[in-house]
């Protein structure tokens, strides 16, 4: 039988009301420390959430959230709130090193690394999350619909026929037959003008951005970037010494006039013209032509990130900007992270001509020689056998349906708390919160309930937006979407009633 503590006799459970740390995080931290310090013993029953809330002068909700997090991390067990007790076996919080075997310098080894990379959570936090993708993690493909058998057959064919040449070093620009099928695919599906000689295969858009920054940006060069926009692109350009020029975004995409007037000397523009990330919307044809003309006149590079435009749900898919450019100023980036799976780590850059592609090929060789050859061979087999087109066509129908389901759920269950609009494409929607709510705080709170969203504010710089959540929907079936929406609405409504 667990020992019962009727009284709240846990010393040191004092909230710091002046602190900016949310109350539930403080309660969580205080209890965690009490458990690790053995002020709370293994097996000891915790006070009920009601009692503890009263004694600390906070709402019961705050205690419940703290208990939920402690339970997720294995510090406490039992039903949340009433009946929770300290776990018998505590999670390993510190690696056990033999005493005195680590010198002070070794202890502080990270201090020898002088540079910190500006890497966002969305790039780094994946390992622990990959095993369980939670609604509304974005942007995750529907892995339950991935054609595993077909992929395995392609892989089998490749490995059965491997020859010495396949195992050697290869062209840094990528396996030529793969570049050829990609060029064929893009010409038909994205109206892109290119041949295989213009393509460099990369380990995804992230590497493509790094190569572009290394090749095209000099210290203090200015670059236009959408605001709100893709933080991982901005981080790369800033890391290369670029100076950020945030450009506001409207329903018809980046405000090109504003950019030309306010930042006429920029040498590079990063843009998501087919489906603005994260606000949605498509760059209008007038703006496209204006941007291309400006780039030609000012010798500015345009980086077109076409990250999810295979998934357009209307009858007239928007073609890529690259296909409209007679002046050779557009550098196009595509990825298989969305259409196949992100762990594949294959993407590509299309350069304006062969000479530039060769130069980028050198940069790629300098970075990591080449992409792994067997994955390139398998992907080639997959595309060549027409499986990519079939898979994309299926996923387009599935994702369209999943978006409709999500929007219907939000409309039916969202009360006055959430409002989301239809998107003509892509893998996420924006759900607007009531005015005055803090979308970062809501995001943190929802995470404790197992709902993973991203706050729009994280992607804004200068041009603040009303509070909103970015909801990925493509990886989740109807049941998971409904569970996610219910939990989200319940938690937001509790938060809203605390605020009122
Ligand atoms: C705007 C944008 N571009 C590109 C990517 C894909 O990056 P990668 O190809 O490195 O997986 C993402 C992924 O989340 C994205 O949001």
XYZ file of C-alpha atoms and ligand atoms in Angstrom:
516
model
C 0.000 0.000 0.000
C 1.384 3.421 -0.835
C 1.964 5.713 2.106
C -0.758 8.385 2.289
C -0.015 12.033 2.975
C -3.238 13.793 3.945
C -1.422 16.982 4.764
C 0.568 18.985 2.283
C 3.902 18.760 3.912
C 6.226 19.273 1.001
C 8.649 22.026 1.923
C 9.690 24.489 -0.738
C 6.519 24.405 -2.865
C 6.408 28.176 -3.384
C 5.469 29.785 -6.679
C 7.431 32.771 -7.886
C 4.583 35.003 -9.015
C 6.906 37.554 -10.615
C 8.457 34.903 -12.858
C 7.686 34.726 -16.586
C 7.765 30.921 -16.380
C 4.173 29.634 -16.657
C 2.740 28.490 -13.312
C 2.291 24.837 -14.356
C 5.957 24.643 -15.371
C 6.973 26.029 -11.986
C 4.810 23.501 -10.119
C 6.209 20.721 -12.292
C 9.790 21.860 -11.586
C 9.205 22.147 -7.817
C 7.692 18.681 -7.564
C 10.356 17.152 -9.778
C 13.079 18.617 -7.543
C 11.258 17.403 -4.425
C 11.181 13.879 -5.885
C 14.828 13.928 -6.916
C 15.838 15.327 -3.485
C 13.828 12.546 -1.823
C 11.681 15.070 -0.007
C 8.978 13.036 -1.743
C 9.745 9.330 -1.324
C 9.156 6.563 -3.896
C 5.652 5.210 -3.322
C 4.469 8.319 -1.491
C 1.034 9.478 -2.485
C 0.815 13.019 -3.774
C -1.799 15.405 -2.479
C -4.924 15.573 -4.606
C -4.800 18.227 -7.307
C -7.621 20.100 -5.550
C -5.815 20.227 -2.202
C -2.491 21.206 -3.704
C -4.129 23.870 -5.869
C -5.776 25.374 -2.785
C -2.594 25.339 -0.766
C -0.528 26.914 -3.546
C -3.202 29.417 -4.501
C -3.431 28.342 -8.147
C -6.132 26.765 -10.293
C -6.558 23.003 -10.244
C -5.872 22.963 -13.952
C -2.307 24.085 -13.345
C -1.682 21.225 -10.937
C -3.248 18.745 -13.369
C -0.928 19.911 -16.154
C 2.094 19.589 -13.876
C 0.999 16.081 -12.792
C 0.449 15.116 -16.424
C 3.991 16.125 -17.363
C 5.510 14.329 -14.350
C 3.555 11.243 -15.254
C 4.679 11.430 -18.907
C 8.271 11.551 -17.732
C 7.775 8.641 -15.344
C 8.263 10.557 -12.069
C 4.793 9.754 -10.848
C 2.331 7.000 -11.595
C -1.361 6.332 -11.199
C -4.304 8.323 -12.475
C -3.569 12.002 -12.958
C -4.635 14.140 -10.002
C -6.286 11.986 -7.400
C -4.360 8.883 -6.637
C -0.990 9.875 -8.099
C 2.078 8.673 -6.254
C 5.837 8.921 -6.684
C 7.168 6.164 -8.938
C 9.073 3.278 -7.389
C 11.705 3.460 -10.096
C 12.651 6.939 -11.114
C 13.676 7.805 -14.677
C 17.373 8.094 -15.251
C 17.912 11.816 -15.098
C 21.690 11.883 -14.813
C 24.144 9.513 -16.431
C 25.994 7.690 -13.641
C 29.673 8.418 -14.037
C 32.232 6.975 -11.693
C 33.245 9.653 -9.214
C 36.379 11.731 -9.901
C 37.168 10.124 -13.240
C 36.120 13.216 -15.197
C 38.456 16.193 -15.123
C 36.981 19.716 -14.828
C 37.960 20.446 -18.472
C 36.213 17.298 -19.641
C 33.138 18.200 -17.625
C 32.937 21.447 -19.514
C 33.859 20.023 -22.907
C 31.063 21.886 -24.723
C 32.641 25.205 -23.744
C 35.458 24.397 -26.187
C 32.950 24.597 -29.029
C 32.904 28.288 -29.665
C 30.130 28.474 -32.238
C 26.488 27.693 -31.585
C 24.459 26.794 -34.685
C 21.121 28.581 -34.918
C 19.257 25.297 -35.201
C 15.547 25.416 -34.415
C 13.573 22.828 -32.445
C 11.922 21.693 -35.642
C 15.312 20.530 -36.907
C 16.630 19.056 -33.687
C 13.767 17.654 -31.654
C 12.870 14.867 -33.971
C 14.669 11.831 -32.579
C 12.455 11.368 -29.558
C 9.357 12.328 -31.490
C 9.852 10.217 -34.585
C 8.491 7.041 -32.999
C 5.126 8.539 -32.118
C 3.868 11.214 -34.432
C 1.179 13.144 -32.595
C -1.625 15.249 -34.019
C -1.006 17.879 -35.405
C 2.702 17.470 -36.038
C 3.653 19.203 -39.256
C 4.554 18.390 -41.903
C 4.404 14.630 -41.735
C 3.410 12.467 -44.710
C 0.820 9.715 -44.164
C 3.270 6.933 -43.393
C 0.374 4.504 -42.873
C -0.243 4.849 -46.628
C 3.362 4.611 -47.790
C 3.811 1.891 -50.462
C 6.276 -0.135 -48.378
C 6.027 -3.249 -50.555
C 6.759 -1.386 -53.774
C 9.656 0.440 -52.143
C 10.984 -2.878 -50.816
C 10.697 -4.463 -54.283
C 12.679 -1.589 -55.803
C 15.293 -1.921 -53.054
C 15.492 -5.695 -53.568
C 16.066 -5.262 -57.302
C 18.862 -2.764 -56.618
C 20.645 -4.823 -53.993
C 20.334 -8.035 -56.014
C 22.063 -6.409 -58.978
C 24.686 -4.328 -57.193
C 27.938 -4.162 -59.093
C 31.370 -2.840 -58.316
C 30.708 0.511 -60.084
C 27.640 1.104 -57.946
C 29.665 0.844 -54.791
C 32.365 3.287 -55.754
C 32.347 7.071 -55.375
C 29.901 8.766 -57.720
C 29.173 12.089 -59.353
C 28.833 14.711 -56.614
C 25.923 16.237 -58.534
C 24.030 12.989 -58.102
C 23.272 9.778 -60.007
C 22.646 10.869 -63.600
C 19.642 8.596 -64.329
C 18.009 9.912 -61.135
C 18.602 13.510 -62.226
C 17.121 12.621 -65.612
C 13.862 11.201 -64.211
C 13.558 14.162 -61.825
C 13.960 16.617 -64.731
C 11.308 14.708 -66.743
C 8.955 14.686 -63.769
C 9.368 18.416 -63.059
C 8.944 19.460 -66.684
C 5.563 17.737 -66.816
C 4.284 18.367 -63.298
C 5.747 21.739 -62.292
C 6.317 23.379 -65.716
C 10.010 23.689 -64.925
C 12.548 24.291 -67.664
C 15.516 22.090 -67.000
C 17.703 19.210 -68.062
C 19.577 16.767 -65.808
C 22.812 18.766 -66.216
C 21.197 21.644 -64.251
C 20.387 19.479 -61.226
C 22.354 18.801 -58.051
C 21.014 16.120 -55.726
C 21.213 17.133 -52.051
C 20.310 15.680 -48.690
C 17.101 17.735 -48.712
C 16.226 21.412 -48.829
C 18.244 22.069 -45.694
C 21.457 21.199 -47.492
C 20.307 22.993 -50.638
C 19.876 26.174 -48.571
C 23.314 25.756 -47.035
C 24.929 25.304 -50.452
C 23.095 28.335 -51.841
C 24.162 30.463 -48.877
C 27.783 29.371 -49.265
C 27.770 30.056 -53.007
C 25.681 33.209 -53.248
C 25.851 35.246 -50.048
C 28.696 37.416 -48.855
C 29.017 38.931 -45.406
C 26.451 41.715 -44.867
C 24.559 40.977 -48.083
C 20.871 41.726 -47.596
C 18.244 39.108 -48.309
C 14.449 39.315 -48.553
C 12.513 36.732 -46.622
C 8.770 36.343 -46.105
C 7.448 37.423 -42.693
C 5.996 35.104 -41.476
C 8.409 32.695 -43.116
C 10.547 29.584 -42.880
C 12.843 30.005 -39.885
C 15.287 27.331 -40.990
C 16.004 29.231 -44.211
C 16.505 32.504 -42.365
C 18.873 30.838 -39.893
C 21.037 29.502 -42.737
C 21.309 32.872 -44.496
C 22.013 34.739 -41.268
C 24.639 32.192 -40.316
C 26.328 32.881 -43.660
C 26.548 36.578 -42.715
C 23.399 37.756 -44.528
C 21.290 40.609 -43.194
C 17.591 39.830 -42.901
C 15.024 42.050 -44.635
C 11.604 40.825 -43.428
C 8.923 41.333 -46.081
C 5.230 41.286 -45.148
C 2.998 38.655 -46.699
C -0.612 39.039 -47.930
C -3.182 36.610 -49.298
C -1.467 36.851 -52.702
C 2.002 36.244 -51.295
C 5.049 38.381 -50.522
C 4.585 42.157 -50.796
C 7.026 42.623 -53.668
C 6.422 46.403 -53.963
C 7.256 46.858 -50.286
C 10.430 44.811 -50.704
C 11.572 46.809 -53.743
C 10.941 50.139 -52.019
C 12.340 49.373 -48.578
C 15.194 47.039 -49.410
C 16.312 47.831 -52.972
C 19.855 46.582 -52.430
C 19.086 43.021 -51.444
C 21.058 40.431 -53.409
C 18.893 37.414 -52.656
C 15.216 36.619 -52.120
C 13.969 33.460 -50.427
C 10.342 32.741 -51.292
C 7.677 29.991 -51.206
C 5.557 31.255 -54.133
C 3.296 28.276 -54.759
C 2.179 27.856 -51.155
C 3.459 30.488 -48.760
C 4.944 28.946 -45.630
C 3.316 29.121 -43.146
C 0.459 31.528 -43.985
C -0.774 29.747 -47.132
C -1.648 31.734 -50.244
C -0.054 31.838 -53.675
C 2.086 34.535 -55.227
C -0.088 36.260 -57.857
C 1.016 36.325 -61.474
C 1.457 40.142 -61.354
C 3.807 39.802 -58.419
C 5.643 36.899 -60.063
C 6.400 38.932 -63.158
C 7.391 41.987 -61.109
C 9.731 39.922 -58.956
C 11.387 38.259 -61.959
C 11.895 41.581 -63.721
C 13.354 43.169 -60.600
C 15.697 40.242 -60.075
C 16.922 40.517 -63.670
C 17.460 44.279 -63.360
C 19.192 44.151 -59.963
C 21.023 40.844 -60.528
C 19.252 39.448 -57.473
C 18.983 35.670 -56.910
C 15.560 34.214 -56.214
C 15.471 31.021 -54.182
C 12.198 29.265 -54.880
C 11.392 26.724 -52.156
C 8.712 24.510 -53.709
C 8.409 22.335 -50.616
C 4.876 20.941 -50.847
C 3.339 21.974 -54.151
C 2.730 18.422 -55.313
C -0.260 18.671 -53.001
C -2.523 21.208 -54.667
C -6.203 20.400 -54.403
C -7.800 22.822 -56.868
C -8.446 22.175 -60.551
C -5.681 24.542 -61.714
C -2.380 23.700 -60.013
C -0.022 26.684 -59.817
C 3.151 26.089 -61.835
C 6.591 26.914 -60.454
C 8.047 30.418 -60.704
C 11.174 28.948 -62.309
C 9.293 28.087 -65.516
C 8.366 31.751 -66.043
C 11.898 33.095 -65.733
C 13.665 33.942 -69.003
C 16.502 35.726 -67.152
C 18.076 32.764 -65.293
C 17.728 34.311 -61.839
C 15.709 31.528 -60.136
C 17.296 28.733 -58.131
C 14.650 26.098 -57.541
C 14.637 23.718 -54.559
C 12.555 20.575 -54.210
C 12.465 17.751 -51.690
C 11.236 14.173 -51.317
C 10.606 14.782 -47.603
C 6.916 15.451 -48.181
C 6.077 13.320 -51.191
C 7.887 10.229 -49.867
C 9.385 10.411 -46.366
C 11.627 12.906 -44.565
C 14.119 10.303 -43.328
C 15.097 9.565 -46.941
C 17.085 12.813 -46.989
C 16.977 13.411 -50.721
C 16.191 16.737 -52.338
C 17.504 18.703 -55.306
C 18.461 22.141 -56.560
C 17.856 23.253 -60.117
C 20.363 25.833 -61.243
C 19.841 28.206 -64.172
C 22.466 26.466 -66.320
C 25.024 23.671 -66.420
C 27.960 25.895 -65.422
C 26.246 27.019 -62.255
C 25.160 23.469 -61.490
C 28.767 22.312 -61.871
C 29.874 25.033 -59.446
C 27.234 23.879 -56.950
C 28.432 20.323 -57.574
C 31.854 21.358 -56.251
C 30.234 22.890 -53.173
C 28.304 19.662 -52.636
C 31.492 17.603 -52.996
C 33.177 19.920 -50.516
C 30.333 19.473 -48.004
C 29.898 15.693 -48.129
C 31.094 14.355 -51.517
C 27.704 12.979 -52.653
C 24.409 11.523 -51.455
C 24.415 7.809 -50.592
C 24.300 5.883 -53.846
C 21.979 3.014 -52.895
C 19.166 5.352 -51.850
C 19.588 7.242 -55.121
C 19.399 3.973 -57.072
C 16.265 2.867 -55.219
C 14.607 6.254 -55.711
C 15.452 6.155 -59.401
C 13.888 2.697 -59.701
C 10.782 3.951 -57.879
C 10.307 7.036 -60.063
C 11.201 5.229 -63.268
C 8.555 2.588 -62.531
C 5.947 5.390 -62.253
C 5.339 4.670 -58.585
C 6.021 8.255 -57.532
C 3.280 9.678 -59.729
C 0.830 7.020 -58.526
C 1.726 7.640 -54.872
C 1.404 11.421 -55.198
C -1.962 11.091 -56.931
C -3.231 8.876 -54.079
C -1.857 11.114 -51.366
C -3.365 14.186 -53.001
C -6.839 12.652 -52.676
C -6.185 11.429 -49.134
C -4.788 14.761 -47.916
C -7.611 16.733 -49.499
C -10.071 14.514 -47.622
C -8.120 14.803 -44.354
C -8.100 18.588 -44.632
C -11.883 18.590 -45.153
C -12.338 16.364 -42.091
C -10.160 18.604 -39.941
C -11.935 21.784 -41.037
C -15.324 20.220 -40.424
C -14.233 19.107 -36.927
C -12.920 22.554 -36.080
C -16.092 24.173 -37.325
C -18.311 21.776 -35.356
C -16.309 21.491 -32.131
C -14.143 24.596 -32.115
C -16.774 26.774 -30.388
C -15.597 30.372 -30.430
C -12.055 29.258 -29.736
C -10.695 28.071 -33.056
C -11.338 29.144 -36.584
C -9.594 27.678 -39.615
C -9.884 28.382 -43.337
C -9.647 26.038 -46.275
C -6.228 25.817 -47.925
C -5.917 25.225 -51.641
C -2.932 22.981 -51.065
C -0.203 21.826 -48.739
C -0.087 19.797 -45.571
C -1.156 22.215 -42.841
C -3.855 24.735 -41.953
C -3.779 27.744 -39.650
C -6.239 27.749 -36.755
C -6.825 31.236 -35.354
C -7.160 31.652 -31.595
C -9.228 34.266 -29.735
C -7.566 37.677 -29.587
C -5.376 38.167 -26.546
C -4.266 34.536 -26.284
C -0.579 33.773 -26.507
C -0.071 31.102 -29.173
C 3.323 30.042 -27.758
C 1.777 29.439 -24.318
C -1.114 27.539 -25.860
C 1.398 25.421 -27.814
C 3.331 24.563 -24.623
C 0.148 23.697 -22.784
C -1.229 21.497 -25.591
C 2.001 19.534 -25.724
C 1.298 18.327 -22.191
C -1.976 16.926 -23.445
C -0.195 15.091 -26.287
C -1.221 17.605 -28.971
C 1.678 18.942 -31.012
C 1.135 22.234 -32.805
C 3.379 25.143 -33.740
C 2.584 28.782 -32.916
C 2.403 31.193 -35.842
C 4.292 33.773 -33.757
C 7.410 31.564 -33.924
C 7.611 32.275 -37.655
C 7.052 36.029 -37.502
C 9.711 38.688 -37.209
C 8.619 42.275 -37.629
C 5.071 41.923 -38.901
C 3.152 40.466 -35.963
C 0.124 38.292 -36.695
C -2.955 37.483 -34.602
C -2.424 34.352 -32.475
C -2.756 31.126 -34.459
C -1.682 27.510 -34.430
C -0.171 25.614 -37.346
C -1.880 22.256 -37.632
C -0.482 19.477 -39.799
C -3.212 17.038 -40.768
C -1.838 14.754 -43.456
C -0.448 12.013 -41.198
C -3.623 11.494 -39.153
C -6.742 9.432 -39.745
C -10.222 10.616 -38.854
C -10.109 9.136 -35.357
C -6.813 10.818 -34.450
C -7.931 14.127 -35.954
C -11.144 14.025 -33.897
C -9.260 13.115 -30.695
C -6.765 15.890 -31.359
C -9.428 18.528 -31.974
C -11.410 17.510 -28.862
C -8.347 17.640 -26.597
C -7.223 20.904 -28.138
C -10.616 22.597 -27.694
C -10.998 21.313 -24.125
C -7.571 22.545 -23.067
C -7.897 25.896 -24.806
C -11.317 26.455 -23.292
C -9.933 25.706 -19.790
C -7.113 28.144 -20.447
C -9.548 30.778 -21.738
C -11.739 30.447 -18.636
C -8.661 30.890 -16.416
C -7.806 34.079 -18.290
C -11.326 35.527 -18.104
C 9.265 25.621 -45.997
C 9.949 24.281 -46.003
N 10.851 24.023 -46.950
C 11.481 22.821 -47.007
C 11.244 21.843 -46.083
C 11.904 20.486 -46.243
O 13.139 20.398 -45.749
P 14.027 19.078 -46.010
O 13.998 18.798 -47.480
O 15.380 19.474 -45.537
O 13.424 17.961 -45.237
C 10.344 22.086 -45.050
C 10.123 21.047 -44.024
O 9.519 21.168 -43.027
C 9.659 23.327 -45.019
O 8.752 23.580 -44.075
